[in-house]
Coordinates of C-alpha atoms and ligand atoms in Angstrom, one line a residue:
M1 CA 0.0 0.0 -0.1
K2 CA 1.3 3.4 -0.9
P3 CA 0.2 6.9 0.2
P4 CA -1.4 9.3 -2.2
A5 CA 1.1 12.0 -3.6
F6 CA 1.8 14.8 -1.1
R7 CA 4.3 17.6 -0.9
Y8 CA 6.9 17.1 1.8
H9 CA 8.4 19.9 4.0
D10 CA 11.0 19.5 6.8
P11 CA 11.5 22.8 8.5
A12 CA 14.3 22.9 11.1
E13 CA 12.9 25.8 13.2
L14 CA 9.6 26.0 15.0
G15 CA 8.9 29.5 13.6
E16 CA 9.3 28.2 10.0
A17 CA 7.0 25.2 10.8
V18 CA 4.3 27.6 12.1
D19 CA 4.6 30.0 9.1
L20 CA 4.3 27.1 6.8
L21 CA 1.2 25.7 8.6
A22 CA -0.4 29.2 8.4
R23 CA 0.1 29.4 4.7
L24 CA -1.0 25.8 4.1
G25 CA -4.2 26.0 6.3
P26 CA -6.4 22.9 6.0
D27 CA -4.1 21.5 3.3
G28 CA -1.2 20.9 5.7
K29 CA -0.8 18.1 8.2
V30 CA 2.0 17.6 10.8
L31 CA 4.0 14.5 10.6
A32 CA 5.5 13.5 14.0
G33 CA 6.4 9.8 14.7
G34 CA 4.1 8.7 11.6
Q35 CA 2.8 5.7 13.6
S36 CA -0.8 6.6 13.0
L37 CA -0.6 9.0 10.2
I38 CA 1.4 6.8 7.7
P39 CA -0.9 4.0 8.1
L40 CA -3.9 6.3 7.5
L41 CA -2.3 7.6 4.3
N42 CA -1.4 4.0 3.1
M43 CA -5.0 2.9 3.7
R44 CA -6.1 6.1 1.7
L45 CA -8.2 7.3 4.8
A46 CA -6.4 10.6 4.5
A47 CA -5.0 12.5 1.6
P48 CA -3.4 15.8 2.8
A49 CA -1.8 17.8 0.0
H50 CA 1.2 18.8 2.3
L51 CA 3.1 17.1 5.1
V52 CA 5.1 19.2 7.5
D53 CA 7.6 16.9 9.1
I54 CA 8.6 18.2 12.5
N55 CA 11.3 15.7 13.1
R56 CA 14.2 18.2 12.6
I57 CA 13.0 20.7 15.1
T58 CA 15.1 19.4 17.9
E59 CA 13.8 22.1 20.4
L60 CA 10.5 20.1 20.4
N61 CA 12.5 17.0 21.9
T62 CA 12.1 17.8 25.5
I63 CA 10.8 16.2 28.7
T64 CA 10.7 18.7 31.5
A65 CA 10.0 17.3 35.0
E66 CA 9.2 19.9 37.5
P67 CA 7.6 19.5 41.0
G68 CA 4.2 20.7 39.5
G69 CA 4.2 18.4 36.6
V70 CA 5.7 17.0 33.5
R71 CA 5.9 18.9 30.3
V72 CA 6.4 16.7 27.2
G73 CA 7.7 18.3 23.9
A74 CA 6.1 17.3 20.6
L75 CA 9.2 15.2 19.7
A76 CA 9.6 13.2 22.8
R77 CA 8.9 9.6 21.8
H78 CA 6.8 7.4 23.9
R79 CA 9.8 5.2 24.8
A80 CA 11.8 8.1 26.0
V81 CA 8.9 9.3 28.3
E82 CA 8.3 5.9 29.5
R83 CA 11.9 5.5 30.5
S84 CA 12.5 8.9 32.0
A85 CA 13.2 8.5 35.8
E86 CA 12.7 12.3 36.3
A87 CA 9.1 12.1 34.7
R88 CA 8.4 8.8 36.6
A89 CA 9.2 10.5 39.8
V90 CA 6.7 13.4 39.3
Q91 CA 4.0 11.6 37.5
P92 CA 4.3 7.8 37.5
L93 CA 1.0 7.2 35.6
L94 CA 2.8 8.3 32.4
A95 CA 5.1 5.2 32.5
Q96 CA 2.2 3.0 33.9
A97 CA 0.2 3.8 30.9
L98 CA 2.9 3.9 28.2
H99 CA 3.8 0.4 28.9
H100 CA 0.4 -0.5 27.3
V101 CA 1.0 1.7 24.3
A102 CA 1.5 -0.6 21.2
H103 CA 5.0 -2.4 21.0
P104 CA 8.5 -1.2 21.8
V105 CA 9.2 -0.6 18.1
I106 CA 6.3 1.6 17.8
R107 CA 7.0 3.4 21.0
N108 CA 10.5 4.0 19.8
R109 CA 9.1 6.3 17.1
G110 CA 5.6 7.4 18.1
T111 CA 5.2 10.5 20.2
V112 CA 3.0 11.3 23.3
V113 CA 1.8 14.5 21.8
G114 CA 1.2 12.9 18.5
S115 CA -1.0 10.4 20.3
I116 CA -2.8 13.1 22.1
V117 CA -3.6 15.0 18.8
H118 CA -4.6 11.9 17.0
A119 CA -7.1 11.5 19.8
D120 CA -8.2 7.9 19.3
P121 CA -10.7 7.0 21.9
S122 CA -8.9 3.8 22.6
A123 CA -5.5 5.4 23.2
E124 CA -4.0 5.6 26.6
M125 CA -2.3 9.1 26.5
P126 CA -5.5 11.2 26.0
A127 CA -7.0 9.3 29.0
V128 CA -4.0 10.1 31.2
L129 CA -4.1 13.7 30.2
A130 CA -7.9 14.0 30.9
L131 CA -7.7 12.2 34.2
L132 CA -5.0 14.5 35.4
G133 CA -6.6 17.7 34.2
G134 CA -3.5 18.3 31.9
S135 CA -3.4 20.6 28.9
V136 CA -2.0 21.0 25.4
R137 CA 0.1 24.0 24.2
L138 CA -0.7 25.0 20.6
A139 CA 1.4 27.4 18.6
S140 CA 0.3 29.3 15.5
S141 CA 1.3 32.4 13.6
R142 CA -1.1 34.2 16.1
G143 CA 0.9 33.1 19.2
E144 CA 0.5 30.3 21.7
R145 CA -2.6 28.9 23.5
D146 CA -3.0 26.4 26.3
V147 CA -6.2 24.2 26.0
P148 CA -7.3 22.1 28.9
A149 CA -7.9 18.4 28.2
A150 CA -11.5 18.8 29.0
E151 CA -11.9 21.1 26.0
F152 CA -9.2 19.6 23.8
F153 CA -10.9 16.1 23.2
V154 CA -13.9 16.8 20.9
G155 CA -14.8 13.4 19.4
P156 CA -13.1 10.3 17.9
L157 CA -10.0 11.6 16.1
E158 CA -11.3 15.2 16.5
T159 CA -9.7 17.8 18.8
A160 CA -9.8 21.6 19.4
L161 CA -6.5 21.9 17.2
Q162 CA -7.3 24.3 14.3
P163 CA -5.8 24.4 10.8
G164 CA -2.5 26.1 11.0
E165 CA -1.8 25.1 14.6
L166 CA 1.0 23.0 15.8
A167 CA 0.9 21.3 19.2
V168 CA 4.3 22.0 20.9
S169 CA 3.9 20.3 24.2
A170 CA 1.5 18.6 26.6
F171 CA 1.5 19.3 30.4
F172 CA 0.8 16.4 32.8
P173 CA 0.2 17.8 36.5
A174 CA 1.6 16.1 39.4
L175 CA -0.7 14.9 42.2
P176 CA -0.8 16.0 45.8
E177 CA 1.2 14.1 48.4
R178 CA -0.3 10.6 49.6
S179 CA -1.6 10.0 46.0
G180 CA -1.1 6.9 43.9
T181 CA -2.0 6.1 40.2
A182 CA -2.5 2.9 38.1
F183 CA -3.4 1.9 34.6
C184 CA -5.1 -1.4 33.8
E185 CA -6.5 -2.6 30.4
V186 CA -7.4 -5.7 28.5
S187 CA -6.6 -6.2 24.9
R188 CA -6.8 -9.3 22.7
R189 CA -3.1 -9.3 22.3
H190 CA -0.4 -7.3 24.2
G191 CA 0.3 -4.1 22.2
D192 CA -3.3 -4.0 20.6
Y193 CA -5.5 -1.1 21.3
A194 CA -7.5 -1.8 24.5
M195 CA -11.1 -3.4 24.4
A196 CA -11.4 -1.4 27.7
G197 CA -9.0 0.4 29.9
V198 CA -8.9 2.5 33.0
A199 CA -6.5 5.1 34.4
A200 CA -7.0 5.7 38.1
A201 CA -5.7 8.3 40.6
V202 CA -6.3 8.2 44.3
T203 CA -5.4 10.5 47.1
L204 CA -5.6 9.5 50.8
D205 CA -5.9 11.9 53.8
E206 CA -3.7 11.9 56.8
D207 CA -5.6 8.9 58.3
L208 CA -5.2 7.0 55.0
R209 CA -8.9 7.3 54.1
I210 CA -9.8 8.1 50.7
R211 CA -9.9 11.9 50.0
S212 CA -10.3 11.7 46.1
A213 CA -10.8 8.8 43.7
R214 CA -11.0 9.4 39.9
V215 CA -11.0 7.3 36.7
A216 CA -10.6 7.9 33.1
C217 CA -12.0 5.2 30.9
V218 CA -10.8 4.3 27.2
S219 CA -12.7 2.6 24.5
V220 CA -16.1 3.3 26.0
G221 CA -17.0 6.6 24.4
P222 CA -16.1 9.1 21.8
V223 CA -13.5 10.7 24.1
P224 CA -11.9 9.7 27.3
V225 CA -14.6 9.4 30.1
V226 CA -13.5 11.0 33.3
I227 CA -15.6 9.7 36.5
D228 CA -15.2 10.9 40.0
V229 CA -16.0 8.1 42.3
T230 CA -14.9 9.9 45.5
A231 CA -18.5 10.0 47.0
V232 CA -19.1 6.3 46.2
C233 CA -15.9 5.4 48.0
G234 CA -16.8 7.4 51.0
A235 CA -14.1 8.8 53.4
R236 CA -13.1 5.3 54.2
P237 CA -9.7 3.4 54.0
A238 CA -9.6 1.4 50.8
S239 CA -10.1 -1.8 52.7
S240 CA -13.6 -0.8 53.8
V241 CA -14.9 0.6 50.4
D242 CA -17.8 -1.1 48.8
W243 CA -16.0 -1.9 45.6
D244 CA -19.0 -3.5 43.8
A245 CA -20.9 -0.2 44.4
V246 CA -17.8 1.6 42.7
A247 CA -17.9 -0.7 39.7
D248 CA -21.6 -0.3 39.3
A249 CA -21.3 3.6 39.5
V250 CA -18.6 3.4 36.7
R251 CA -20.8 1.2 34.6
E252 CA -23.6 3.6 34.9
R253 CA -21.6 6.5 33.6
I254 CA -20.3 4.9 30.4
D255 CA -22.0 4.2 27.0
P256 CA -19.8 1.7 25.1
E257 CA -20.5 0.6 21.7
A258 CA -20.2 -2.9 20.2
D259 CA -17.6 -3.7 17.4
I260 CA -15.9 -6.8 16.1
H261 CA -13.7 -7.0 19.2
A262 CA -16.4 -6.9 22.0
T263 CA -20.2 -6.4 22.7
A264 CA -21.2 -3.2 24.5
E265 CA -22.2 -5.4 27.5
Y266 CA -18.9 -7.0 27.7
R267 CA -17.0 -3.6 27.6
R268 CA -19.5 -2.1 30.3
H269 CA -18.8 -5.2 32.5
L270 CA -15.0 -5.1 31.8
T271 CA -14.7 -1.4 32.5
G272 CA -16.2 -1.9 36.0
V273 CA -13.8 -4.6 36.8
L274 CA -10.8 -2.8 35.5
A275 CA -11.9 0.5 37.4
V276 CA -11.8 -1.4 40.7
R277 CA -8.5 -3.1 40.0
A278 CA -6.9 0.3 38.9
L279 CA -8.4 2.1 41.9
R280 CA -7.3 -0.4 44.5
S281 CA -3.8 -0.5 43.0
A282 CA -3.7 3.3 43.0
A283 CA -4.9 3.4 46.7
D284 CA -2.2 0.9 47.6
A285 CA 0.5 3.0 45.9
A286 CA -0.9 6.0 47.7
G287 CA -0.6 4.2 50.9
E288 CA 3.0 3.1 50.2
S289 CA 4.1 6.6 49.3
E290 CA 3.5 7.4 53.1
E291 CA 5.8 4.7 54.3
Ligands
FAD1 P1 1.7 10.8 13.7 O1 1.3 9.4 13.3 O2 2.9 11.4 13.0 O3 0.4 11.8 13.6 C1 -0.8 11.4 14.1 C2 -1.8 12.5 14.0 O4 -1.4 13.6 14.9 C3 -1.7 13.2 12.5 O5 -3.1 13.6 12.3 C4 -0.7 14.3 12.7 O6 -1.0 15.4 11.8 C5 -1.0 14.8 14.2 N1 0.1 15.4 14.9 C6 1.1 14.6 15.4 N2 1.8 15.4 16.0 C7 1.4 16.7 15.9 C8 1.8 17.9 16.4 N3 2.8 18.1 17.3 N4 1.0 19.1 16.2 C9 -0.1 18.9 15.3 N5 -0.5 17.8 14.9 C10 0.1 16.7 15.2 N6 -1.5 4.0 20.3 C11 -2.0 3.9 21.4 O7 -2.4 4.9 22.2 N7 -2.3 2.7 22.0 C12 -1.9 1.5 21.3 O8 -2.2 0.5 21.9 C13 -1.5 1.6 20.0 N8 -1.2 0.5 19.2 C14 -0.6 0.7 18.0 C15 -0.4 -0.5 17.3 C16 0.2 -0.3 16.1 C17 0.4 -1.6 15.3 C18 0.5 1.0 15.5 C19 1.0 1.2 14.2 C20 0.2 2.1 16.2 C21 -0.4 2.0 17.5 N9 -0.6 3.1 18.2 C22 -1.2 2.8 19.5 C23 -0.4 4.5 17.8 C24 0.8 5.1 18.1 O9 0.9 5.3 19.5 C25 1.1 6.4 17.5 O10 2.5 6.7 17.8 C26 0.5 7.6 18.0 O11 -0.9 7.3 18.0 C27 0.6 8.9 17.2 O12 1.9 9.5 17.3 P2 2.9 9.8 16.2 O13 3.9 10.6 16.8 O14 3.2 8.5 15.5 O15 1.9 10.6 15.3

Protein backbone atom coordinates (compact mmCIF):
# COMPACT_ATOMS: atom_id res chain seq x y z
CA MET A 1 0.00 0.00 0.00
CA LYS A 2 1.32 3.40 -0.95
CA PRO A 3 0.22 6.84 0.23
CA PRO A 4 -1.42 9.33 -2.12
CA ALA A 5 0.95 11.99 -3.53
CA PHE A 6 1.83 14.85 -1.18
CA ARG A 7 4.36 17.66 -0.98
CA TYR A 8 6.94 17.07 1.79
CA HIS A 9 8.36 19.87 3.97
CA ASP A 10 10.91 19.44 6.77
CA PRO A 11 11.49 22.76 8.53
CA ALA A 12 14.31 22.91 11.11
CA GLU A 13 12.85 25.79 13.14
CA LEU A 14 9.58 26.06 15.03
CA GLY A 15 8.86 29.52 13.56
CA GLU A 16 9.37 28.17 10.05
CA ALA A 17 6.96 25.28 10.71
CA VAL A 18 4.30 27.58 12.13
CA ASP A 19 4.58 30.00 9.16
CA LEU A 20 4.33 27.07 6.76
CA LEU A 21 1.24 25.67 8.53
CA ALA A 22 -0.36 29.15 8.48
CA ARG A 23 0.16 29.32 4.71
CA LEU A 24 -1.07 25.78 4.08
CA GLY A 25 -4.17 25.97 6.31
CA PRO A 26 -6.36 22.83 6.04
CA ASP A 27 -4.11 21.45 3.25
CA GLY A 28 -1.19 20.93 5.68
CA LYS A 29 -0.76 18.05 8.14
CA VAL A 30 1.96 17.64 10.75
CA LEU A 31 4.05 14.45 10.58
CA ALA A 32 5.56 13.45 13.95
CA GLY A 33 6.30 9.74 14.61
CA GLY A 34 4.14 8.71 11.66
CA GLN A 35 2.85 5.64 13.54
CA SER A 36 -0.79 6.63 13.02
CA LEU A 37 -0.59 9.07 10.11
CA ILE A 38 1.41 6.88 7.70
CA PRO A 39 -0.97 3.89 8.05
CA LEU A 40 -3.89 6.29 7.46
CA LEU A 41 -2.22 7.59 4.29
CA ASN A 42 -1.34 4.10 3.10
CA MET A 43 -4.93 2.97 3.60
CA ARG A 44 -6.03 6.12 1.73
CA LEU A 45 -8.12 7.23 4.72
CA ALA A 46 -6.37 10.63 4.62
CA ALA A 47 -4.93 12.52 1.66
CA PRO A 48 -3.35 15.81 2.80
CA ALA A 49 -1.75 17.83 0.00
CA HIS A 50 1.24 18.79 2.22
CA LEU A 51 3.05 17.03 5.07
CA VAL A 52 5.06 19.16 7.50
CA ASP A 53 7.62 16.84 9.11
CA ILE A 54 8.64 18.24 12.52
CA ASN A 55 11.40 15.70 13.21
CA ARG A 56 14.23 18.17 12.54
CA ILE A 57 12.92 20.71 15.09
CA THR A 58 15.11 19.51 17.95
CA GLU A 59 13.81 22.16 20.37
CA LEU A 60 10.58 20.11 20.52
CA ASN A 61 12.43 17.03 21.81
CA THR A 62 12.09 17.79 25.52
CA ILE A 63 10.83 16.16 28.73
CA THR A 64 10.77 18.68 31.58
CA ALA A 65 9.89 17.29 35.01
CA GLU A 66 9.20 19.91 37.67
CA PRO A 67 7.50 19.56 41.07
CA GLY A 68 4.22 20.79 39.54
CA GLY A 69 4.17 18.31 36.67
CA VAL A 70 5.79 17.01 33.52
CA ARG A 71 5.85 18.93 30.24
CA VAL A 72 6.40 16.68 27.24
CA GLY A 73 7.57 18.30 24.00
CA ALA A 74 6.11 17.33 20.63
CA LEU A 75 9.13 15.24 19.60
CA ALA A 76 9.48 13.24 22.83
CA ARG A 77 8.93 9.60 21.85
CA HIS A 78 6.70 7.31 23.91
CA ARG A 79 9.75 5.23 24.87
CA ALA A 80 11.79 8.22 26.08
CA VAL A 81 8.95 9.38 28.33
CA GLU A 82 8.31 5.83 29.57
CA ARG A 83 12.00 5.48 30.49
CA SER A 84 12.48 8.94 32.00
CA ALA A 85 13.22 8.50 35.72
CA GLU A 86 12.57 12.23 36.28
CA ALA A 87 9.13 12.04 34.65
CA ARG A 88 8.28 8.86 36.57
CA ALA A 89 9.21 10.49 39.89
CA VAL A 90 6.84 13.41 39.28
CA GLN A 91 4.01 11.62 37.47
CA PRO A 92 4.26 7.78 37.53
CA LEU A 93 1.00 7.36 35.59
CA LEU A 94 2.83 8.27 32.36
CA ALA A 95 5.12 5.21 32.47
CA GLN A 96 2.34 2.99 33.83
CA ALA A 97 0.13 3.82 30.85
CA LEU A 98 2.87 3.96 28.20
CA HIS A 99 3.76 0.36 28.94
CA HIS A 100 0.40 -0.52 27.30
CA VAL A 101 0.90 1.62 24.17
CA ALA A 102 1.56 -0.62 21.16
CA HIS A 103 4.96 -2.41 21.02
CA PRO A 104 8.49 -1.16 21.79
CA VAL A 105 9.30 -0.53 18.10
CA ILE A 106 6.24 1.71 17.75
CA ARG A 107 6.98 3.41 21.08
CA ASN A 108 10.52 4.12 19.83
CA ARG A 109 9.08 6.29 17.07
CA GLY A 110 5.58 7.43 18.08
CA THR A 111 5.24 10.57 20.18
CA VAL A 112 3.13 11.26 23.26
CA VAL A 113 1.90 14.56 21.81
CA GLY A 114 1.11 12.89 18.46
CA SER A 115 -1.01 10.33 20.29
CA ILE A 116 -2.89 13.12 22.09
CA VAL A 117 -3.52 15.05 18.86
CA HIS A 118 -4.55 11.87 17.04
CA ALA A 119 -7.20 11.46 19.81
CA ASP A 120 -8.10 7.83 19.27
CA PRO A 121 -10.76 7.01 21.91
CA SER A 122 -8.91 3.72 22.58
CA ALA A 123 -5.53 5.39 23.19
CA GLU A 124 -3.96 5.61 26.62
CA MET A 125 -2.33 9.08 26.55
CA PRO A 126 -5.54 11.10 26.02
CA ALA A 127 -7.07 9.32 29.05
CA VAL A 128 -4.02 10.09 31.19
CA LEU A 129 -4.11 13.76 30.18
CA ALA A 130 -7.86 13.96 30.85
CA LEU A 131 -7.64 12.22 34.24
CA LEU A 132 -4.87 14.52 35.47
CA GLY A 133 -6.57 17.67 34.17
CA GLY A 134 -3.59 18.43 31.94
CA SER A 135 -3.41 20.69 28.91
CA VAL A 136 -2.01 20.97 25.38
CA ARG A 137 0.03 23.98 24.23
CA LEU A 138 -0.74 25.00 20.64
CA ALA A 139 1.38 27.36 18.55
CA SER A 140 0.31 29.23 15.43
CA SER A 141 1.23 32.41 13.58
CA ARG A 142 -1.10 34.18 16.08
CA GLY A 143 0.94 33.03 19.12
CA GLU A 144 0.44 30.27 21.70
CA ARG A 145 -2.59 29.04 23.62
CA ASP A 146 -3.03 26.37 26.31
CA VAL A 147 -6.13 24.21 25.92
CA PRO A 148 -7.29 22.14 28.94
CA ALA A 149 -7.81 18.43 28.24
CA ALA A 150 -11.53 18.77 29.01
CA GLU A 151 -11.87 21.12 26.01
CA PHE A 152 -9.21 19.56 23.77
CA PHE A 153 -10.88 16.20 23.07
CA VAL A 154 -13.97 16.84 20.95
CA GLY A 155 -14.77 13.43 19.43
CA PRO A 156 -13.12 10.35 17.90
CA LEU A 157 -9.96 11.60 16.11
CA GLU A 158 -11.24 15.15 16.61
CA THR A 159 -9.70 17.85 18.79
CA ALA A 160 -9.73 21.60 19.37
CA LEU A 161 -6.56 21.92 17.22
CA GLN A 162 -7.34 24.29 14.34
CA PRO A 163 -5.80 24.31 10.83
CA GLY A 164 -2.49 26.18 10.99
CA GLU A 165 -1.80 25.12 14.61
CA LEU A 166 1.04 22.93 15.85
CA ALA A 167 0.89 21.19 19.25
CA VAL A 168 4.24 22.05 20.85
CA SER A 169 3.82 20.25 24.18
CA ALA A 170 1.46 18.59 26.64
CA PHE A 171 1.49 19.22 30.39
CA PHE A 172 0.73 16.41 32.85
CA PRO A 173 0.18 17.84 36.37
CA ALA A 174 1.61 16.13 39.45
CA LEU A 175 -0.78 14.91 42.16
CA PRO A 176 -0.77 16.02 45.82
CA GLU A 177 1.16 14.04 48.44
CA ARG A 178 -0.31 10.68 49.53
CA SER A 179 -1.51 10.03 45.97
CA GLY A 180 -1.17 6.91 43.85
CA THR A 181 -1.98 6.01 40.25
CA ALA A 182 -2.47 2.90 38.13
CA PHE A 183 -3.44 1.90 34.59
CA CYS A 184 -5.20 -1.38 33.76
CA GLU A 185 -6.45 -2.56 30.39
CA VAL A 186 -7.47 -5.66 28.47
CA SER A 187 -6.68 -6.20 24.80
CA ARG A 188 -6.82 -9.34 22.67
CA ARG A 189 -3.02 -9.31 22.25
CA HIS A 190 -0.45 -7.30 24.16
CA GLY A 191 0.17 -4.08 22.22
CA ASP A 192 -3.22 -3.98 20.54
CA TYR A 193 -5.55 -1.08 21.27
CA ALA A 194 -7.53 -1.85 24.44
CA MET A 195 -11.05 -3.33 24.39
CA ALA A 196 -11.38 -1.41 27.64
CA GLY A 197 -8.89 0.41 29.84
CA VAL A 198 -8.90 2.52 32.97
CA ALA A 199 -6.48 5.08 34.41
CA ALA A 200 -6.98 5.75 38.12
CA ALA A 201 -5.76 8.32 40.62
CA VAL A 202 -6.39 8.12 44.36
CA THR A 203 -5.41 10.59 47.08
CA LEU A 204 -5.59 9.63 50.77
CA ASP A 205 -5.97 11.89 53.81
CA GLU A 206 -3.66 11.87 56.85
CA ASP A 207 -5.55 8.91 58.32
CA LEU A 208 -5.18 7.01 55.03
CA ARG A 209 -8.87 7.37 54.19
CA ILE A 210 -9.87 8.13 50.61
CA ARG A 211 -9.96 11.87 49.95
CA SER A 212 -10.27 11.71 46.17
CA ALA A 213 -10.75 8.87 43.68
CA ARG A 214 -11.11 9.35 39.94
CA VAL A 215 -10.89 7.22 36.83
CA ALA A 216 -10.61 7.90 33.09
CA CYS A 217 -11.96 5.13 30.86
CA VAL A 218 -10.84 4.33 27.29
CA SER A 219 -12.68 2.59 24.44
CA VAL A 220 -16.09 3.26 25.98
CA GLY A 221 -17.00 6.63 24.47
CA PRO A 222 -16.00 9.11 21.76
CA VAL A 223 -13.48 10.77 24.12
CA PRO A 224 -11.89 9.66 27.43
CA VAL A 225 -14.63 9.38 30.07
CA VAL A 226 -13.52 10.89 33.39
CA ILE A 227 -15.55 9.75 36.41
CA ASP A 228 -15.21 11.00 40.00
CA VAL A 229 -16.04 8.14 42.37
CA THR A 230 -14.94 9.87 45.59
CA ALA A 231 -18.48 10.02 46.99
CA VAL A 232 -19.13 6.33 46.24
CA CYS A 233 -15.87 5.34 47.93
CA GLY A 234 -16.77 7.45 50.98
CA ALA A 235 -14.11 8.81 53.33
CA ARG A 236 -12.99 5.29 54.24
CA PRO A 237 -9.75 3.32 54.01
CA ALA A 238 -9.57 1.37 50.73
CA SER A 239 -10.04 -1.89 52.66
CA SER A 240 -13.57 -0.78 53.72
CA VAL A 241 -14.82 0.60 50.39
CA ASP A 242 -17.83 -1.11 48.78
CA TRP A 243 -15.99 -1.88 45.52
CA ASP A 244 -19.04 -3.51 43.91
CA ALA A 245 -20.87 -0.18 44.29
CA VAL A 246 -17.89 1.62 42.74
CA ALA A 247 -17.90 -0.77 39.75
CA ASP A 248 -21.65 -0.21 39.29
CA ALA A 249 -21.23 3.59 39.48
CA VAL A 250 -18.59 3.47 36.73
CA ARG A 251 -20.75 1.17 34.55
CA GLU A 252 -23.69 3.58 34.87
CA ARG A 253 -21.62 6.50 33.59
CA ILE A 254 -20.35 4.92 30.36
CA ASP A 255 -22.05 4.24 27.06
CA PRO A 256 -19.83 1.77 25.17
CA GLU A 257 -20.48 0.60 21.63
CA ALA A 258 -20.17 -2.89 20.19
CA ASP A 259 -17.62 -3.70 17.47
CA ILE A 260 -15.86 -6.79 16.10
CA HIS A 261 -13.73 -7.00 19.27
CA ALA A 262 -16.39 -6.89 22.01
CA THR A 263 -20.07 -6.37 22.70
CA ALA A 264 -21.21 -3.20 24.47
CA GLU A 265 -22.29 -5.29 27.51
CA TYR A 266 -18.89 -6.96 27.75
CA ARG A 267 -17.10 -3.58 27.55
CA ARG A 268 -19.36 -2.16 30.27
CA HIS A 269 -18.76 -5.14 32.56
CA LEU A 270 -15.01 -5.14 31.89
CA THR A 271 -14.66 -1.41 32.56
CA GLY A 272 -16.23 -1.84 36.01
CA VAL A 273 -13.80 -4.67 36.82
CA LEU A 274 -10.78 -2.71 35.54
CA ALA A 275 -11.85 0.45 37.38
CA VAL A 276 -11.88 -1.39 40.71
CA ARG A 277 -8.56 -3.08 39.93
CA ALA A 278 -6.92 0.23 38.98
CA LEU A 279 -8.41 2.16 41.93
CA ARG A 280 -7.31 -0.46 44.48
CA SER A 281 -3.84 -0.52 43.03
CA ALA A 282 -3.70 3.31 43.02
CA ALA A 283 -4.86 3.33 46.67
CA ASP A 284 -2.11 0.83 47.57
CA ALA A 285 0.47 3.03 45.85
CA ALA A 286 -0.85 6.08 47.71
CA GLY A 287 -0.53 4.23 51.02
CA GLU A 288 3.00 3.08 50.18
CA SER A 289 4.02 6.65 49.33
CA GLU A 290 3.46 7.41 53.05
CA GLU A 291 5.83 4.68 54.29
P1 LIG B 1 1.70 10.77 13.72
O1 LIG B 1 1.30 9.43 13.20
O2 LIG B 1 2.86 11.42 13.08
O3 LIG B 1 0.45 11.77 13.66
C1 LIG B 1 -0.82 11.37 14.12
C2 LIG B 1 -1.80 12.54 13.94
O4 LIG B 1 -1.49 13.59 14.84
C3 LIG B 1 -1.74 13.19 12.55
O5 LIG B 1 -3.02 13.68 12.24
C4 LIG B 1 -0.77 14.35 12.73
O6 LIG B 1 -0.98 15.39 11.78
C5 LIG B 1 -1.10 14.79 14.14
N1 LIG B 1 0.04 15.34 14.87
C6 LIG B 1 1.07 14.63 15.40
N2 LIG B 1 1.88 15.44 16.09
C7 LIG B 1 1.35 16.68 15.98
C8 LIG B 1 1.73 17.95 16.50
N3 LIG B 1 2.83 18.10 17.26
N4 LIG B 1 0.96 19.03 16.20
C9 LIG B 1 -0.14 18.89 15.43
N5 LIG B 1 -0.55 17.71 14.93
C10 LIG B 1 0.18 16.62 15.21
N6 LIG B 1 -1.51 4.04 20.23
C11 LIG B 1 -2.03 3.92 21.45
O7 LIG B 1 -2.31 4.93 22.10
N7 LIG B 1 -2.27 2.68 22.00
C12 LIG B 1 -1.99 1.52 21.34
O8 LIG B 1 -2.21 0.43 21.88
C13 LIG B 1 -1.46 1.63 20.03
N8 LIG B 1 -1.20 0.54 19.29
C14 LIG B 1 -0.68 0.69 18.04
C15 LIG B 1 -0.39 -0.48 17.30
C16 LIG B 1 0.15 -0.35 16.04
C17 LIG B 1 0.44 -1.60 15.26
C18 LIG B 1 0.44 0.94 15.48
C19 LIG B 1 1.04 1.10 14.13
C20 LIG B 1 0.16 2.10 16.22
C21 LIG B 1 -0.39 1.98 17.50
N9 LIG B 1 -0.68 3.10 18.25
C22 LIG B 1 -1.22 2.93 19.50
C23 LIG B 1 -0.47 4.47 17.72
C24 LIG B 1 0.88 5.05 18.17
O9 LIG B 1 0.88 5.23 19.57
C25 LIG B 1 1.16 6.42 17.50
O10 LIG B 1 2.50 6.67 17.70
C26 LIG B 1 0.42 7.62 18.03
O11 LIG B 1 -0.96 7.42 18.02
C27 LIG B 1 0.65 8.88 17.18
O12 LIG B 1 1.87 9.41 17.41
P2 LIG B 1 2.85 9.78 16.20
O13 LIG B 1 3.93 10.62 16.77
O14 LIG B 1 3.25 8.53 15.49
O15 LIG B 1 1.90 10.71 15.30
